[in-house]
Coordinates of C-alpha atoms and ligand atoms in Angstrom, one line a residue:
X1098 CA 52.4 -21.6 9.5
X1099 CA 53.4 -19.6 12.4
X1100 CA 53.6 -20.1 16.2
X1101 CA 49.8 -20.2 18.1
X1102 CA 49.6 -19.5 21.2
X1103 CA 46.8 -19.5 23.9
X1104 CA 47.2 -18.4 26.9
X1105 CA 44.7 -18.7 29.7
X1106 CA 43.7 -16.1 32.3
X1107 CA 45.4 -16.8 35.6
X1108 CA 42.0 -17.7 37.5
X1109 CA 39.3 -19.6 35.4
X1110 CA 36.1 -18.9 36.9
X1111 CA 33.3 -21.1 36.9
X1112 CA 32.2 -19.9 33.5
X1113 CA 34.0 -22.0 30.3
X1114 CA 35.0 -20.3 26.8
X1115 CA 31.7 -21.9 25.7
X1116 CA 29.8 -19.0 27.0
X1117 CA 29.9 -17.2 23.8
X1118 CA 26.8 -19.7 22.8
X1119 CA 25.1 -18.3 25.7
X1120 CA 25.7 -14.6 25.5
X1121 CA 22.1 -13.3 25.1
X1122 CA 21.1 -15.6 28.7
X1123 CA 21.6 -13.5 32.2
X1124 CA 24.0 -15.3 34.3
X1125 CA 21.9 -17.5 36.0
X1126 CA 20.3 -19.0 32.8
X1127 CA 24.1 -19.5 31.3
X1128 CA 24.9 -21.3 34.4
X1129 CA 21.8 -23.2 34.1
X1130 CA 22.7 -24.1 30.5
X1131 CA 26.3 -25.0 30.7
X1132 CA 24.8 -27.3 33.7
X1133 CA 21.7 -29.2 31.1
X1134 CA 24.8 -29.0 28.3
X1135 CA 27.1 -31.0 30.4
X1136 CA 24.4 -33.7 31.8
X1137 CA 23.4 -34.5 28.2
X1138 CA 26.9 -35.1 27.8
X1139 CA 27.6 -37.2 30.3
X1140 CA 24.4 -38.7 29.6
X1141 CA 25.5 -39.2 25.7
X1142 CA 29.2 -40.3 27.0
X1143 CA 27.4 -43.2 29.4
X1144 CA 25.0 -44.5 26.9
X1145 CA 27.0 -45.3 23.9
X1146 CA 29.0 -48.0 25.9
X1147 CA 26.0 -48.6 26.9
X1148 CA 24.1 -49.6 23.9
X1149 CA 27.4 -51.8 23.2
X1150 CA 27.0 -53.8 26.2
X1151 CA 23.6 -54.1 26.3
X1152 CA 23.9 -55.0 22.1
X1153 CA 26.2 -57.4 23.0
X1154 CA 24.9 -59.0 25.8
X1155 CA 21.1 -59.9 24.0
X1156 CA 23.6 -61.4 21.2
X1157 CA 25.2 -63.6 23.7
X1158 CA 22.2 -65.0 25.2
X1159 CA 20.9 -65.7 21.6
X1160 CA 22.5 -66.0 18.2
X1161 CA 25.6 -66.2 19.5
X1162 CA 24.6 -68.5 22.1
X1163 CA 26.2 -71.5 21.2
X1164 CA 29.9 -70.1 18.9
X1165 CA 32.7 -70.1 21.1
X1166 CA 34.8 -67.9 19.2
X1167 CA 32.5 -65.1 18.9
X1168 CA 31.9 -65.2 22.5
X1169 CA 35.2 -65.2 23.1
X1170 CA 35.4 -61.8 20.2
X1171 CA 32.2 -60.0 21.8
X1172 CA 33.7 -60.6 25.4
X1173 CA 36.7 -58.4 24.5
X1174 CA 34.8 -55.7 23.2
X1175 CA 32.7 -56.3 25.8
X1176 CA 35.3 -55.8 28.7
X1177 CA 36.6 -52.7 26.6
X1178 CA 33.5 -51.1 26.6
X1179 CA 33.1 -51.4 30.5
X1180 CA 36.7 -50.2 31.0
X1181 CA 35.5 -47.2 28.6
X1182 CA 32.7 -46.8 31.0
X1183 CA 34.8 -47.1 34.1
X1184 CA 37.3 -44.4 32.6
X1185 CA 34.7 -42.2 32.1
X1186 CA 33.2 -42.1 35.3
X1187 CA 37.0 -42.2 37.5
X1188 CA 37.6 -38.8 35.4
X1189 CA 34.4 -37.3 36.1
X1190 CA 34.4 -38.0 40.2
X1191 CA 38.1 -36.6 39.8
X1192 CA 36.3 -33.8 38.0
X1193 CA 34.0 -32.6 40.5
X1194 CA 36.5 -33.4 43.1
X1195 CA 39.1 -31.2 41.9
X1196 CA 35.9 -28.6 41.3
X1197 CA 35.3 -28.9 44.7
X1198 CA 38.0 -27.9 45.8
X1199 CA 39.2 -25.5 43.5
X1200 CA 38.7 -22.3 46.4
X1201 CA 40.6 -24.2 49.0
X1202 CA 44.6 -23.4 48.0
X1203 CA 46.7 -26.5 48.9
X1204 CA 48.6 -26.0 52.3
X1205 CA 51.5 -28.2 51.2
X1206 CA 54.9 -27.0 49.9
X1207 CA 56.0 -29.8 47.2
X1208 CA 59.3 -29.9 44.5
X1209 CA 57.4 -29.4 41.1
X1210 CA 60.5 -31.3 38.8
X1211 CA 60.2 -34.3 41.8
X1212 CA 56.3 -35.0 40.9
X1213 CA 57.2 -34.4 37.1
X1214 CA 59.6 -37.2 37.3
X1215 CA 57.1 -39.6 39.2
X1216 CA 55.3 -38.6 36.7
X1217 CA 57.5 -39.4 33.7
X1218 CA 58.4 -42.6 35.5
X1219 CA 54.5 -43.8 35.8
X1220 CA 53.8 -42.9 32.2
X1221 CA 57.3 -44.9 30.9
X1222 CA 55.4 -48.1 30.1
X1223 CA 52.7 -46.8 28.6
X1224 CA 54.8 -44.8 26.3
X1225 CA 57.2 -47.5 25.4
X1226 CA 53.9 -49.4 24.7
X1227 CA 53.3 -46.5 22.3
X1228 CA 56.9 -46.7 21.0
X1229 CA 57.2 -43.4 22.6
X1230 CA 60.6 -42.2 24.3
X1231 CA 60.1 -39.9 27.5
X1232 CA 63.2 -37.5 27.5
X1233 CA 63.3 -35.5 30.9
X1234 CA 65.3 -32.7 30.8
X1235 CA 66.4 -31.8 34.4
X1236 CA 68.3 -28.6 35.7
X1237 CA 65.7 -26.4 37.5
X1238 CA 67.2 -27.1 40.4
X1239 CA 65.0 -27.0 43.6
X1240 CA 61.5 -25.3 42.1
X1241 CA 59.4 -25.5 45.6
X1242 CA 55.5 -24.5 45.0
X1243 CA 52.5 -24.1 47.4
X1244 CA 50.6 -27.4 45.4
X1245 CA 48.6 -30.7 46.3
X1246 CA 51.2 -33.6 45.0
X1247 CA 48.3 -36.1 44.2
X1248 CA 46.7 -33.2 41.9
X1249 CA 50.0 -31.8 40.4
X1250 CA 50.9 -35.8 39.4
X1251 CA 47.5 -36.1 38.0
X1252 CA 48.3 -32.3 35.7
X1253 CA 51.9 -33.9 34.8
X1254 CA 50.1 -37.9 33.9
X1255 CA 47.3 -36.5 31.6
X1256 CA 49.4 -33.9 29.7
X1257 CA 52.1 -37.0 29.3
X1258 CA 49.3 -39.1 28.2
X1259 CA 48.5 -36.9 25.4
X1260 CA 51.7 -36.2 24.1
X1261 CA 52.2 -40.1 23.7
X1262 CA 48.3 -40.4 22.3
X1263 CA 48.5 -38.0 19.7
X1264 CA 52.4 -37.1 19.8
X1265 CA 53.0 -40.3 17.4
X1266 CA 54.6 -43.2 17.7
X1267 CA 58.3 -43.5 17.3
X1268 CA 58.4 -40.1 18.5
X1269 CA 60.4 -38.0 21.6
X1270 CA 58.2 -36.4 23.6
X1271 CA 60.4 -34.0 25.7
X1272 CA 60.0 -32.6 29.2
X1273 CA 61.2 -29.6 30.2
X1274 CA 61.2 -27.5 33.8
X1275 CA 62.5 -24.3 34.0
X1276 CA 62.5 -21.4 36.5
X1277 CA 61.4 -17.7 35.8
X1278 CA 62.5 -15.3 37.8
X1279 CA 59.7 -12.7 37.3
X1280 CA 56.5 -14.2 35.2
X1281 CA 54.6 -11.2 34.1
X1282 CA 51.4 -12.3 34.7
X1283 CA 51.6 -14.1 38.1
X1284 CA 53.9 -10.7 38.8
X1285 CA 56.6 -13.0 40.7
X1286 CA 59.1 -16.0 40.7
X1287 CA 57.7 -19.0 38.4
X1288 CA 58.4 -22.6 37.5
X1289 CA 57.2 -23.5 34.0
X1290 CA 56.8 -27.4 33.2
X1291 CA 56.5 -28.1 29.5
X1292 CA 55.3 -31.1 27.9
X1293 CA 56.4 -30.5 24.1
X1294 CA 55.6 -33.5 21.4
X1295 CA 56.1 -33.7 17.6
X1296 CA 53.0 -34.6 16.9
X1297 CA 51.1 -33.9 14.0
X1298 CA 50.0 -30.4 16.4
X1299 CA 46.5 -28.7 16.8
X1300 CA 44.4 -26.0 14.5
X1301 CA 44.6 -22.9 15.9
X1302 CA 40.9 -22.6 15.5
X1303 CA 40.2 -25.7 18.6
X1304 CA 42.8 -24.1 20.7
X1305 CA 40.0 -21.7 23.0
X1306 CA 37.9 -24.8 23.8
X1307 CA 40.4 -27.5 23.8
X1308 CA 39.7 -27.3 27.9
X1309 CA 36.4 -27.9 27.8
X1310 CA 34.4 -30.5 29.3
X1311 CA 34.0 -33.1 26.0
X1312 CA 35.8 -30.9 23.4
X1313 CA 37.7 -32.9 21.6
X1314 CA 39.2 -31.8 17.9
X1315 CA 38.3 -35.5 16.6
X1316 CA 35.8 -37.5 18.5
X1317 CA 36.7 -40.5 16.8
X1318 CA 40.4 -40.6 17.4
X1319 CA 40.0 -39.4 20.9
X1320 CA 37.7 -42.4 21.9
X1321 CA 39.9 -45.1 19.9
X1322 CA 42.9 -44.1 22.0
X1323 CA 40.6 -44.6 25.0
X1324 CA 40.0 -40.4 25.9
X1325 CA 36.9 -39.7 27.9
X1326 CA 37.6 -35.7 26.9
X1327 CA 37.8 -34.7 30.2
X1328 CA 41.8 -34.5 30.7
X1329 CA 42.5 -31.2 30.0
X1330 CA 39.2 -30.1 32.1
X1331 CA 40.5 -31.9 35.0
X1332 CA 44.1 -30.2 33.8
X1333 CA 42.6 -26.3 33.8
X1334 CA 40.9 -26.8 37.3
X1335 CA 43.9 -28.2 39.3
X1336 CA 46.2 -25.5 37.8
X1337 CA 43.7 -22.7 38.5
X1338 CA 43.5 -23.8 42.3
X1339 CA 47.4 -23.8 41.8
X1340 CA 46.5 -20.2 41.1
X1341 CA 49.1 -21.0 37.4
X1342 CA 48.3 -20.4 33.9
X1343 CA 48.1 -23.5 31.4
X1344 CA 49.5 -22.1 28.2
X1345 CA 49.2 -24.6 24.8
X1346 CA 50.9 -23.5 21.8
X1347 CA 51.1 -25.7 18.7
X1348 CA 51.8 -26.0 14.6
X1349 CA 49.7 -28.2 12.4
X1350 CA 52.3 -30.9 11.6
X1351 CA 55.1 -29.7 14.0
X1352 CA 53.6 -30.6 17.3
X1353 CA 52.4 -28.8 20.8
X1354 CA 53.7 -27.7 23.6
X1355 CA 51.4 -27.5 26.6
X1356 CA 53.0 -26.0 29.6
X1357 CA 52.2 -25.6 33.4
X1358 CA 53.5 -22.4 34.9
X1359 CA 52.9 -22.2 38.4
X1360 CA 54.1 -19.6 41.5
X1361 CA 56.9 -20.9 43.5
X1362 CA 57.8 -20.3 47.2
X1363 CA 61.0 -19.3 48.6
X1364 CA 62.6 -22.3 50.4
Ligands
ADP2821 P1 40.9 -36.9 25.5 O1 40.5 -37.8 26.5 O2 40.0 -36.9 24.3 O3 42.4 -37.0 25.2 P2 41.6 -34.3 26.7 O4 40.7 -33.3 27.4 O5 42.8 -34.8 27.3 O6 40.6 -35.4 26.2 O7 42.0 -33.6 25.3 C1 41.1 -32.9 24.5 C2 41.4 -33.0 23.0 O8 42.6 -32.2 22.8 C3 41.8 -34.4 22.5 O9 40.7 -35.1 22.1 C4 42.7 -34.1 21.3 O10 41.9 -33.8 20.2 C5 43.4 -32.7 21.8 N1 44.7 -32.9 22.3 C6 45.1 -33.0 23.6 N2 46.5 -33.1 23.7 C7 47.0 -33.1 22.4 C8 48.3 -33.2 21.9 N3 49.4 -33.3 22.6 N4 48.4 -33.2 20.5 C9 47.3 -33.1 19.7 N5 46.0 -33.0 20.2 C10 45.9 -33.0 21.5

């Protein structure tokens, strides 16, 4: 048992955790194999949808030519393997978009607890779908920080969405803000935005890589509850070009906590 707790550093550089696989390569050649690592990925990501489809639609124009019902049967898997596909490629152009403009700080000044409750309110249906409840827990008052509110929605929507995927059903997951006057690592006022489930919680031993492009702790579940793996990537970039820490801390069978911790502004 215990508590786990990761904390990442306050700017992620270009270089993931996965760079211990690469220690003996200069710089250059770990960049160059992170690069080939991910467009295999992608590559493998694409195809299996792919294969589906393509499986699917020889079917269609033969055996299954002339059986109503399973066209009807392969055209829903059919249409679920596109939406897979179409998933998988929204989150990777918000991938590289966010990447892009990871250097550029936003110019905006935005009301982190307003964004989380658009967020909670986008999410609702979906977890209600997911006989989830969404229980916001309000009081931080007026937490202003220097952010992009199209990003900062996106942070609050995929962390939600996880809590409901793997928070279980029938299940609260809670949402907490709440100020800090001094954070010690950002060295100054702070809003932290937790999204805490009671899930069935993550082993320690994924925690390091769990924001990784692809990393997921089961690849099965992941892609039944329609994950592309690329969440909490997209998640670690925005909050780094928040210049805020993503901390995750969770208990095998007790649940996780993922919060957002980001430098507010006076005003
Ligand atoms: P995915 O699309 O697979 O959900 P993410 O990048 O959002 O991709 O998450 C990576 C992995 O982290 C997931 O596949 C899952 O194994 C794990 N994970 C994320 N959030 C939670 C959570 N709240 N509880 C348990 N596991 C989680």
């Amino acid at each position: 048992g215990g508590l786990r707790v990761h904390v990442s550093p306050v700017r992620i550089a270009g270089a993931p955790a996965a760079l211990a696989a690469f220690e003996d390569l200069s710089a250059l050649e770990q960049a160059e194999a992170i690069r080939r690592d991910f467009v295999a990925n992608v590559s493998h990501e694409l195809r299996t949808p792919l294969t589906a489809l393509i499986g699917f639609i020889e079917t269609l124009k033969g055996p299954a030519r002339d059986d109503a019902a399973a066209r009807d049967r392969f055209l829903a898997v059919m249409d679920s393997e596109a939406g897979r596909m179409m998933r998988l490629i929204n989150d990777l152009l918000s991938l590289s978009r966010v990447q892009a403009e990871e250097r550029r700080r936003p110019s905006q000044t935005v009301a982190a607890g307003d964004i989380l409750q658009r967020a909670v309110l986008a999410q609702s249906a979906l977890a209600a779908a997911a006989g989830v409840t969404l229980v916001l827990e309000a009081g931080a008052g007026e937490c202003r920080v220097q952010g992009d509110p199209d990003q900062l929605m996106q942070v609050f929507v995929n962390l939600i969405e996880n809590a409901v995927k793997y928070g279980g059903a029938g299940r609260e997951v809670r949402l907490t803000v709440s100020p800090i006057a001094r954070e010690p690592v950002l060295k100054g006022p702070a809003v932290q935005i937790a999204v805490i489930d009671r899930g069935e919680g993550i082993d320690p031993i994924h925690l390091p890589r769990l924001t990784e492009r692809f990393y997921r702790v089961d690849t099965h579940r992941s892609r039944s509850k329609g994950g592309t793996g690329l969440g909490l990537a997209i998640v670690k970039h925005i909050v780094a070009r928040h210049r805020g820490r993503l901390r995750i801390e969770s208990e095998i069978g007790k649940g996780s906590t993922f919060s957002v911790i980001l430098p507010t502004v006076e005003g």
